[in-house]
């Protein structure tokens, strides 16, 4: 059992002000994975004060961009060397299948690499025109990064790395469910030689998060989580005129055009729809099928879903593990019951706990057919392995249905005609879209329209979220 009873505050390991410890339990069998220090508002005050002093008076914001890049490159090496260890720990904490956590942790070296490439080419100080004013891009200040539990190191580093490259100081508020891996992240930052006060890592619950978000000495909040929480954070930030970036929920649609290769579609949906147990903001959970091939699509999605192994997330053969907590399990099961009551056809799955897995927070991967896009199961983010298959009449109807959502994060189209797919992609109101499951990498911006957020992450656009622009007329 791992015990991490200290918080990482400004580069120092300190005892929590209130001495609290979080018990981290396995969602697979409810066993105790470990104990981690829990932050309180007093710890937030200490971390923010350290970050404020480090930003106002310390060397980090005043280093050259190249000096900061060298530190982050060293961090990237150290983090990559522990990828498998960290993946196993995260799987034990949040129940993500081991294939997914390994894939995610190994991909983070490239995510950070993309930020490093962007920083190297970034116009930190340049002329607007040959004889025009000077434009400086300066760090925004003290950043509060608040992250969820479903992909904790990805959510942490997609904020911490650009903030640090820009010269900001940062407080990471980690979720209680994944407190242990957050504090291990502090061990890695400790090794790279950051100045005092630049990084703090504090696992805590919602009340302490709210205290951090509202702290008057925080200049920017970077948040990943639910749209409801994002609205609250935006309101607080608006009152104080803090900078804010919000990566929020989604209800992404996959559009299967009549000429699509259905075998390739369902193979892609294994990852796009059911990756990370369906606990993913970008999951393709609305499957839009042409009326002419509707039952064929339903049957193919059903067969694929029933082929997925559900069970112990540490087992390499498992595709879908448990939900993270009992309340999340119950939430997903209640949506399945809601779909049945709304009149959708249950194709596979259902609200019952999978046989033999009653000791954990498991749900059955579920597919509904005969779904109207106005049903709640088609409009609300379920955050679990539940898909709905919706029929459309023609391409215009598919676009209308895809756009008929309070969210606008992701989505995709499947077709034998790539130009047709591109033309359709341009009509969808989302921040990210894929043609035939293509991987966009980490250099292009990621984020959402509408209720899916404000701002972007990844690459140069993500780095720009952590700078202010200053114009100097000479």
Coordinates of C-alpha atoms in Angstrom, one line a residue:
X1 CA 0.0 0.0 0.0
X2 CA 1.3 3.4 -1.0
X3 CA 1.3 6.2 1.6
X4 CA 2.1 9.7 0.6
X5 CA 1.4 11.9 3.7
X6 CA 3.0 15.1 2.6
X7 CA 1.8 17.8 0.2
X8 CA 4.1 19.3 -2.4
X9 CA 3.9 23.1 -1.7
X10 CA 6.2 25.4 -3.7
X11 CA 8.8 22.7 -4.1
X12 CA 8.8 21.5 -0.5
X13 CA 7.1 18.5 1.1
X14 CA 5.0 19.7 4.0
X15 CA 2.5 18.2 6.4
X16 CA -1.1 19.2 5.6
X17 CA -2.2 22.1 7.8
X18 CA -5.1 20.0 9.1
X19 CA -3.2 16.7 9.0
X20 CA -5.8 15.1 6.8
X21 CA -5.3 11.9 4.8
X22 CA -7.4 10.6 1.9
X23 CA -8.1 6.9 1.6
X24 CA -7.8 5.9 -2.1
X25 CA -9.9 2.8 -2.9
X26 CA -9.8 0.5 -5.9
X27 CA -13.0 0.7 -7.9
X28 CA -12.4 -2.9 -9.0
X29 CA -12.7 -4.5 -5.6
X30 CA -12.9 -1.6 -3.1
X31 CA -9.6 -2.5 -1.6
X32 CA -7.4 0.2 -0.1
X33 CA -4.8 1.3 -2.7
X34 CA -3.1 3.8 -0.4
X35 CA -3.4 7.0 1.6
X36 CA -2.5 10.5 0.4
X37 CA -2.3 13.9 2.1
X38 CA -5.4 16.1 1.8
X39 CA -5.2 19.8 1.3
X40 CA -7.4 22.3 3.1
X41 CA -7.9 26.1 2.5
X42 CA -5.0 26.8 4.8
X43 CA -2.7 24.8 2.4
X44 CA -4.2 26.7 -0.5
X45 CA -3.2 29.9 1.1
X46 CA 0.3 28.7 1.7
X47 CA 0.7 27.4 -1.9
X48 CA -0.8 30.6 -3.5
X49 CA 1.4 32.8 -1.4
X50 CA 4.5 30.8 -2.5
X51 CA 3.4 31.0 -6.1
X52 CA 2.7 34.7 -5.9
X53 CA 6.1 35.5 -4.4
X54 CA 7.8 33.2 -7.0
X55 CA 6.0 35.0 -9.8
X56 CA 6.4 38.6 -8.5
X57 CA 10.0 38.3 -7.2
X58 CA 11.5 35.0 -8.3
X59 CA 13.7 34.0 -11.2
X60 CA 11.3 31.7 -13.2
X61 CA 9.3 34.4 -15.1
X62 CA 12.5 36.2 -15.8
X63 CA 14.5 33.3 -17.2
X64 CA 14.8 33.2 -21.0
X65 CA 12.3 31.0 -22.8
X66 CA 15.1 28.7 -23.7
X67 CA 16.2 28.2 -20.1
X68 CA 12.6 27.2 -19.2
X69 CA 12.4 24.9 -22.1
X70 CA 15.5 23.1 -20.9
X71 CA 13.9 22.4 -17.5
X72 CA 10.7 21.1 -19.1
X73 CA 12.7 18.9 -21.5
X74 CA 14.4 17.3 -18.5
X75 CA 11.0 16.8 -16.8
X76 CA 9.7 15.1 -20.0
X77 CA 12.6 12.6 -19.9
X78 CA 12.0 11.8 -16.2
X79 CA 8.3 11.5 -16.6
X80 CA 8.6 9.2 -19.7
X81 CA 10.9 6.9 -17.8
X82 CA 8.2 6.3 -15.2
X83 CA 5.3 5.9 -17.7
X84 CA 4.5 2.2 -17.0
X85 CA 4.8 2.6 -13.2
X86 CA 2.5 5.6 -13.3
X87 CA 0.0 3.9 -15.6
X88 CA -0.3 0.9 -13.2
X89 CA -0.9 3.3 -10.3
X90 CA -3.6 5.3 -12.1
X91 CA -5.4 2.1 -13.2
X92 CA -5.4 1.0 -9.5
X93 CA -6.9 4.3 -8.5
X94 CA -9.5 5.1 -11.1
X95 CA -10.3 1.8 -12.8
X96 CA -9.2 2.8 -16.3
X97 CA -8.2 -0.3 -18.3
X98 CA -4.4 -0.8 -18.3
X99 CA -4.2 -0.6 -22.1
X100 CA -5.7 2.9 -21.9
X101 CA -3.5 4.2 -19.1
X102 CA -0.3 2.8 -20.8
X103 CA -1.3 4.4 -24.1
X104 CA -2.1 7.7 -22.4
X105 CA 1.1 7.9 -20.3
X106 CA 3.4 7.0 -23.2
X107 CA 1.6 9.6 -25.4
X108 CA 2.4 12.3 -22.9
X109 CA 6.0 12.5 -24.0
X110 CA 4.7 13.7 -27.4
X111 CA 2.1 16.0 -25.9
X112 CA 4.9 17.8 -24.0
X113 CA 7.1 17.6 -27.0
X114 CA 4.5 19.5 -29.0
X115 CA 4.5 22.2 -26.4
X116 CA 8.3 22.4 -26.5
X117 CA 8.2 22.7 -30.3
X118 CA 5.7 25.5 -30.0
X119 CA 7.7 27.3 -27.3
X120 CA 10.8 27.2 -29.4
X121 CA 9.0 28.8 -32.4
X122 CA 6.8 31.2 -30.3
X123 CA 7.1 34.9 -30.9
X124 CA 7.9 35.9 -27.3
X125 CA 8.9 39.3 -28.5
X126 CA 8.5 40.6 -32.0
X127 CA 7.6 43.6 -34.1
X128 CA 4.0 43.9 -35.3
X129 CA 5.4 45.3 -38.6
X130 CA 8.9 46.2 -39.7
X131 CA 8.8 49.6 -38.1
X132 CA 5.7 49.1 -35.9
X133 CA 5.4 48.6 -32.1
X134 CA 7.0 45.8 -30.2
X135 CA 4.7 42.9 -29.1
X136 CA 5.7 41.0 -26.0
X137 CA 4.1 37.8 -24.8
X138 CA 4.4 37.7 -21.0
X139 CA 3.3 35.1 -18.5
X140 CA -0.3 35.5 -17.2
X141 CA 0.7 35.0 -13.6
X142 CA -0.3 32.6 -10.9
X143 CA -2.3 29.7 -12.4
X144 CA -4.8 27.4 -10.6
X145 CA -5.2 24.1 -12.5
X146 CA -8.1 22.0 -11.4
X147 CA -8.3 18.6 -13.0
X148 CA -10.6 15.5 -12.9
X149 CA -9.8 11.8 -12.2
X150 CA -10.4 10.1 -15.5
X151 CA -7.0 10.9 -17.2
X152 CA -5.1 12.7 -14.4
X153 CA -1.6 13.1 -15.8
X154 CA -2.9 14.1 -19.2
X155 CA -5.2 16.7 -17.6
X156 CA -2.4 17.9 -15.4
X157 CA 0.4 18.2 -17.9
X158 CA -1.8 19.7 -20.7
X159 CA -2.0 22.7 -18.3
X160 CA 1.1 22.7 -16.3
X161 CA 3.6 22.4 -19.2
X162 CA 2.4 25.4 -21.2
X163 CA 2.0 27.5 -18.0
X164 CA 5.5 26.7 -17.0
X165 CA 6.9 27.3 -20.4
X166 CA 5.2 30.7 -20.4
X167 CA 6.9 31.6 -17.1
X168 CA 3.8 31.2 -14.9
X169 CA 3.7 29.7 -11.4
X170 CA 1.1 27.0 -10.9
X171 CA -1.0 25.2 -8.2
X172 CA -2.4 21.8 -9.4
X173 CA -5.5 20.8 -7.5
X174 CA -5.9 17.1 -8.0
X175 CA -9.0 14.9 -7.5
X176 CA -9.2 12.8 -4.3
X177 CA -9.7 9.6 -6.4
X178 CA -6.3 10.1 -8.0
X179 CA -4.4 11.8 -5.2
X180 CA -1.5 9.3 -5.1
X181 CA -0.4 9.7 -8.7
X182 CA -0.6 13.5 -8.4
X183 CA 1.8 13.4 -5.5
X184 CA 4.2 11.1 -7.4
X185 CA 4.1 13.8 -10.1
X186 CA 5.5 16.1 -7.4
X187 CA 8.4 13.8 -7.0
X188 CA 9.3 14.2 -10.7
X189 CA 9.0 18.0 -10.6
X190 CA 11.2 18.0 -7.5
X191 CA 14.1 16.5 -9.5
X192 CA 14.2 19.1 -12.3
X193 CA 15.4 22.1 -10.3
X194 CA 12.5 24.5 -10.4
X195 CA 12.9 27.6 -8.2
X196 CA 11.1 27.7 -4.9
X197 CA 7.3 28.4 -5.1
X198 CA 6.9 27.6 -8.8
X199 CA 4.9 24.4 -8.5
X200 CA 2.5 23.1 -5.9
X201 CA 0.4 19.9 -6.0
X202 CA -2.6 19.6 -3.7
X203 CA -5.1 16.8 -3.7
X204 CA -8.5 18.0 -2.3
X205 CA -12.2 17.9 -2.6
X206 CA -14.7 20.3 -4.1
X207 CA -14.8 22.8 -1.2
X208 CA -11.1 23.3 -1.3
X209 CA -11.2 23.6 -5.1
X210 CA -13.8 26.3 -4.8
X211 CA -11.6 28.2 -2.4
X212 CA -8.6 28.0 -4.8
X213 CA -10.7 29.2 -7.8
X214 CA -11.9 32.2 -5.8
X215 CA -8.5 33.1 -4.3
X216 CA -7.8 36.8 -5.1
X217 CA -4.1 36.1 -5.8
X218 CA -4.8 33.6 -8.6
X219 CA -4.6 35.2 -12.0
X220 CA -6.0 32.4 -14.2
X221 CA -8.0 29.2 -13.7
X222 CA -7.5 26.3 -16.1
X223 CA -10.2 23.6 -15.5
X224 CA -11.1 20.3 -17.0
X225 CA -14.4 18.8 -15.8
X226 CA -18.2 19.0 -16.1
X227 CA -20.0 21.7 -17.9
X228 CA -22.0 22.5 -14.7
X229 CA -18.8 23.0 -12.7
X230 CA -17.3 25.0 -15.6
X231 CA -20.2 27.5 -15.5
X232 CA -19.7 28.0 -11.8
X233 CA -15.9 28.6 -12.3
X234 CA -16.6 31.0 -15.2
X235 CA -19.0 33.0 -13.0
X236 CA -16.4 33.3 -10.2
X237 CA -13.7 34.2 -12.7
X238 CA -16.0 36.8 -14.3
X239 CA -16.6 38.5 -11.0
X240 CA -12.8 38.9 -10.4
X241 CA -11.9 39.3 -14.1
X242 CA -9.5 36.3 -13.9
X243 CA -8.4 34.7 -17.1
X244 CA -10.0 31.3 -17.6
X245 CA -9.8 28.2 -19.9
X246 CA -12.4 25.5 -19.6
X247 CA -12.3 22.0 -21.1
X248 CA -15.8 20.7 -20.4
X249 CA -18.2 18.0 -21.4
X250 CA -19.3 16.5 -24.7
X251 CA -21.9 14.4 -26.5
X252 CA -20.0 13.7 -29.7
X253 CA -21.7 12.3 -32.8
X254 CA -20.1 9.8 -35.2
X255 CA -21.8 10.1 -38.7
X256 CA -21.7 6.9 -40.7
X257 CA -22.2 7.8 -44.4
X258 CA -23.8 5.1 -46.6
X259 CA -20.5 4.3 -48.4
X260 CA -18.6 3.7 -45.1
X261 CA -16.7 0.4 -44.5
X262 CA -18.7 -0.8 -41.4
X263 CA -15.9 -3.1 -40.2
X264 CA -13.5 -0.2 -40.0
X265 CA -16.2 1.9 -38.3
X266 CA -16.8 -0.5 -35.4
X267 CA -13.1 -1.2 -35.0
X268 CA -12.6 2.6 -34.6
X269 CA -15.5 3.0 -32.3
X270 CA -14.0 0.5 -29.8
X271 CA -11.5 3.3 -29.0
X272 CA -13.5 6.4 -29.9
X273 CA -16.7 5.4 -28.0
X274 CA -15.5 2.9 -25.3
X275 CA -12.0 4.2 -24.6
X276 CA -11.3 4.8 -20.9
X277 CA -14.5 2.9 -19.9
X278 CA -16.6 5.6 -21.7
X279 CA -15.5 8.0 -19.0
X280 CA -14.2 10.5 -21.6
X281 CA -15.4 13.9 -22.6
X282 CA -14.6 13.2 -26.2
X283 CA -16.4 9.8 -26.4
X284 CA -18.4 9.3 -29.6
X285 CA -21.7 8.3 -27.9
X286 CA -24.2 9.3 -30.6
X287 CA -23.9 7.0 -33.6
X288 CA -25.7 8.5 -36.6
X289 CA -26.6 5.8 -39.1
X290 CA -28.3 6.2 -42.5
X291 CA -31.8 4.9 -42.7
X292 CA -30.8 2.6 -45.6
X293 CA -28.3 0.8 -43.4
X294 CA -29.7 1.3 -40.0
X295 CA -30.3 -2.2 -38.8
X296 CA -27.0 -3.3 -40.3
X297 CA -25.2 -0.6 -38.2
X298 CA -27.1 -1.5 -35.0
X299 CA -26.1 -5.2 -35.4
X300 CA -22.5 -4.3 -36.1
X301 CA -22.3 -2.0 -33.0
X302 CA -24.0 -4.6 -30.9
X303 CA -21.6 -7.3 -32.0
X304 CA -18.6 -5.1 -31.3
X305 CA -19.9 -4.1 -27.9
X306 CA -20.5 -7.6 -26.8
X307 CA -17.0 -8.6 -27.9
X308 CA -15.4 -6.2 -25.3
X309 CA -14.0 -7.8 -22.2
X310 CA -15.3 -6.2 -19.0
X311 CA -13.4 -6.9 -15.8
X312 CA -10.2 -6.3 -13.7
X313 CA -8.7 -3.2 -15.3
X314 CA -5.2 -4.4 -14.4
X315 CA -5.7 -7.4 -16.7
X316 CA -4.1 -6.7 -20.2
X317 CA -7.1 -8.5 -21.8
X318 CA -9.7 -6.2 -20.3
X319 CA -11.1 -3.4 -22.5
X320 CA -13.6 -1.9 -20.1
X321 CA -13.0 -1.6 -16.3
X322 CA -15.2 -0.3 -13.5
X323 CA -16.7 3.2 -13.0
X324 CA -14.6 5.3 -10.7
X325 CA -17.0 5.5 -7.7
X326 CA -20.3 4.1 -6.5
X327 CA -22.2 7.2 -7.3
X328 CA -20.8 7.2 -10.9
X329 CA -21.8 3.6 -11.3
X330 CA -25.3 4.5 -10.1
X331 CA -25.5 7.5 -12.4
X332 CA -24.7 5.4 -15.5
X333 CA -27.2 2.7 -14.5
X334 CA -29.9 5.3 -13.9
X335 CA -29.4 6.6 -17.4
X336 CA -29.7 3.1 -18.8
X337 CA -33.0 2.8 -16.9
X338 CA -34.0 6.2 -18.2
X339 CA -33.4 5.1 -21.8
X340 CA -35.6 2.2 -21.4
X341 CA -38.4 4.4 -19.9
X342 CA -38.0 6.9 -22.7
X343 CA -38.9 4.2 -25.2
X344 CA -35.5 3.4 -26.7
X345 CA -34.8 -0.2 -27.8
X346 CA -32.2 -1.9 -25.6
X347 CA -30.0 -3.7 -28.0
X348 CA -27.4 -5.0 -25.5
X349 CA -26.3 -4.4 -22.0
X350 CA -28.8 -3.1 -19.4
X351 CA -28.8 -1.7 -15.9
X352 CA -27.8 -4.9 -14.1
X353 CA -24.3 -5.2 -12.8
X354 CA -22.2 -7.7 -14.8
X355 CA -22.3 -11.2 -13.4
X356 CA -19.3 -11.9 -11.2
X357 CA -18.3 -8.3 -10.9
X358 CA -20.6 -7.3 -8.1
X359 CA -17.6 -6.4 -5.8
X360 CA -16.7 -3.4 -7.9
X361 CA -18.4 -0.4 -9.6
X362 CA -19.1 -2.1 -12.9
X363 CA -21.8 -1.4 -15.5
X364 CA -22.7 -3.3 -18.6
X365 CA -21.6 -1.7 -21.9
X366 CA -25.0 -0.7 -23.4
X367 CA -26.3 0.1 -26.8
X368 CA -29.7 1.7 -27.5
X369 CA -31.5 1.8 -30.9
X370 CA -34.6 3.6 -32.1
X371 CA -33.4 6.7 -30.3
X372 CA -34.7 10.2 -31.0
X373 CA -32.1 12.9 -30.6
X374 CA -34.5 14.8 -28.3
X375 CA -34.3 12.0 -25.7
X376 CA -32.3 12.7 -22.6
X377 CA -29.9 9.8 -23.3
X378 CA -29.1 11.5 -26.6
X379 CA -28.7 15.0 -25.1
X380 CA -27.0 14.6 -21.7
X381 CA -23.5 13.4 -21.0
X382 CA -23.7 10.0 -19.3
X383 CA -19.9 9.6 -18.9
X384 CA -20.0 5.8 -19.1
X385 CA -20.1 3.0 -21.8
X386 CA -23.5 3.8 -23.2
X387 CA -24.2 4.4 -26.9
X388 CA -27.3 5.5 -28.8
X389 CA -27.8 4.8 -32.5
X390 CA -29.9 7.4 -34.3
X391 CA -31.2 7.2 -37.8
X392 CA -30.9 10.0 -40.3
X393 CA -32.6 10.5 -43.7
X394 CA -29.9 12.3 -45.7
X395 CA -26.7 14.2 -45.2
X396 CA -28.4 17.5 -44.3
X397 CA -30.4 15.6 -41.6
X398 CA -27.2 14.0 -40.2
X399 CA -25.6 17.5 -39.9
X400 CA -28.8 18.8 -38.2
X401 CA -28.9 16.0 -35.7
X402 CA -25.1 16.2 -35.0
X403 CA -25.4 20.0 -34.3
X404 CA -28.6 19.6 -32.2
X405 CA -26.7 19.4 -29.0
X406 CA -25.8 21.7 -26.1
X407 CA -22.2 20.5 -26.5
X408 CA -19.7 21.0 -29.3
X409 CA -16.5 19.1 -28.4
X410 CA -15.8 16.3 -30.8
X411 CA -17.2 14.0 -33.4
X412 CA -16.4 12.2 -36.6
X413 CA -17.5 11.0 -40.0
X414 CA -16.9 7.7 -41.8
X415 CA -16.9 7.5 -45.6
X416 CA -15.0 6.1 -48.6
X417 CA -14.9 9.6 -50.0
X418 CA -12.5 11.7 -48.0
X419 CA -13.4 15.0 -49.7
X420 CA -17.1 14.3 -48.9
X421 CA -16.1 13.7 -45.3
X422 CA -14.1 17.0 -45.2
X423 CA -17.1 18.9 -46.6
X424 CA -19.3 17.4 -43.9
X425 CA -16.7 18.1 -41.2
X426 CA -16.8 21.8 -42.0
X427 CA -20.5 21.9 -41.3
X428 CA -20.3 20.5 -37.7
X429 CA -20.1 22.9 -34.8
X430 CA -17.4 21.3 -32.8
X431 CA -13.9 22.1 -31.9
X432 CA -12.5 18.7 -32.9
X433 CA -13.6 16.4 -35.7
X434 CA -12.1 13.3 -37.3
X435 CA -12.5 11.8 -40.7
X436 CA -12.3 8.0 -40.7
X437 CA -10.8 8.0 -37.2
X438 CA -7.7 10.0 -38.1
X439 CA -5.5 11.0 -35.1
X440 CA -4.9 14.8 -35.0
X441 CA -1.7 14.6 -32.8
X442 CA -0.8 17.3 -30.3
X443 CA 0.3 20.2 -32.4
X444 CA -3.3 21.3 -33.4
X445 CA -5.6 23.0 -30.9
X446 CA -8.1 21.0 -28.9
X447 CA -11.3 22.3 -27.2
X448 CA -15.0 22.9 -27.7
X449 CA -17.8 25.1 -28.9
X450 CA -20.9 25.9 -27.0
X451 CA -21.2 24.1 -23.6
X452 CA -18.0 22.2 -24.2
X453 CA -15.7 25.0 -23.0
X454 CA -13.7 28.1 -23.5
X455 CA -10.2 28.2 -24.9
X456 CA -8.0 25.6 -26.4
X457 CA -5.2 23.1 -25.4
X458 CA -2.2 21.6 -27.2
X459 CA 0.6 23.2 -29.2
X460 CA 1.1 26.9 -29.9
X461 CA -2.6 27.7 -29.4
X462 CA -2.6 26.0 -26.0
X463 CA 0.6 27.8 -25.0
X464 CA -1.0 31.1 -25.9
X465 CA -3.6 30.5 -23.2
X466 CA -1.0 31.3 -20.6
X467 CA 0.4 34.6 -21.9
X468 CA -0.7 38.2 -21.9
X469 CA 0.0 40.4 -24.9
X470 CA 1.8 43.7 -24.3
X471 CA 2.3 46.3 -27.0
X472 CA 5.3 48.7 -26.6
X473 CA 5.4 51.7 -29.0
X474 CA 9.0 52.8 -29.7

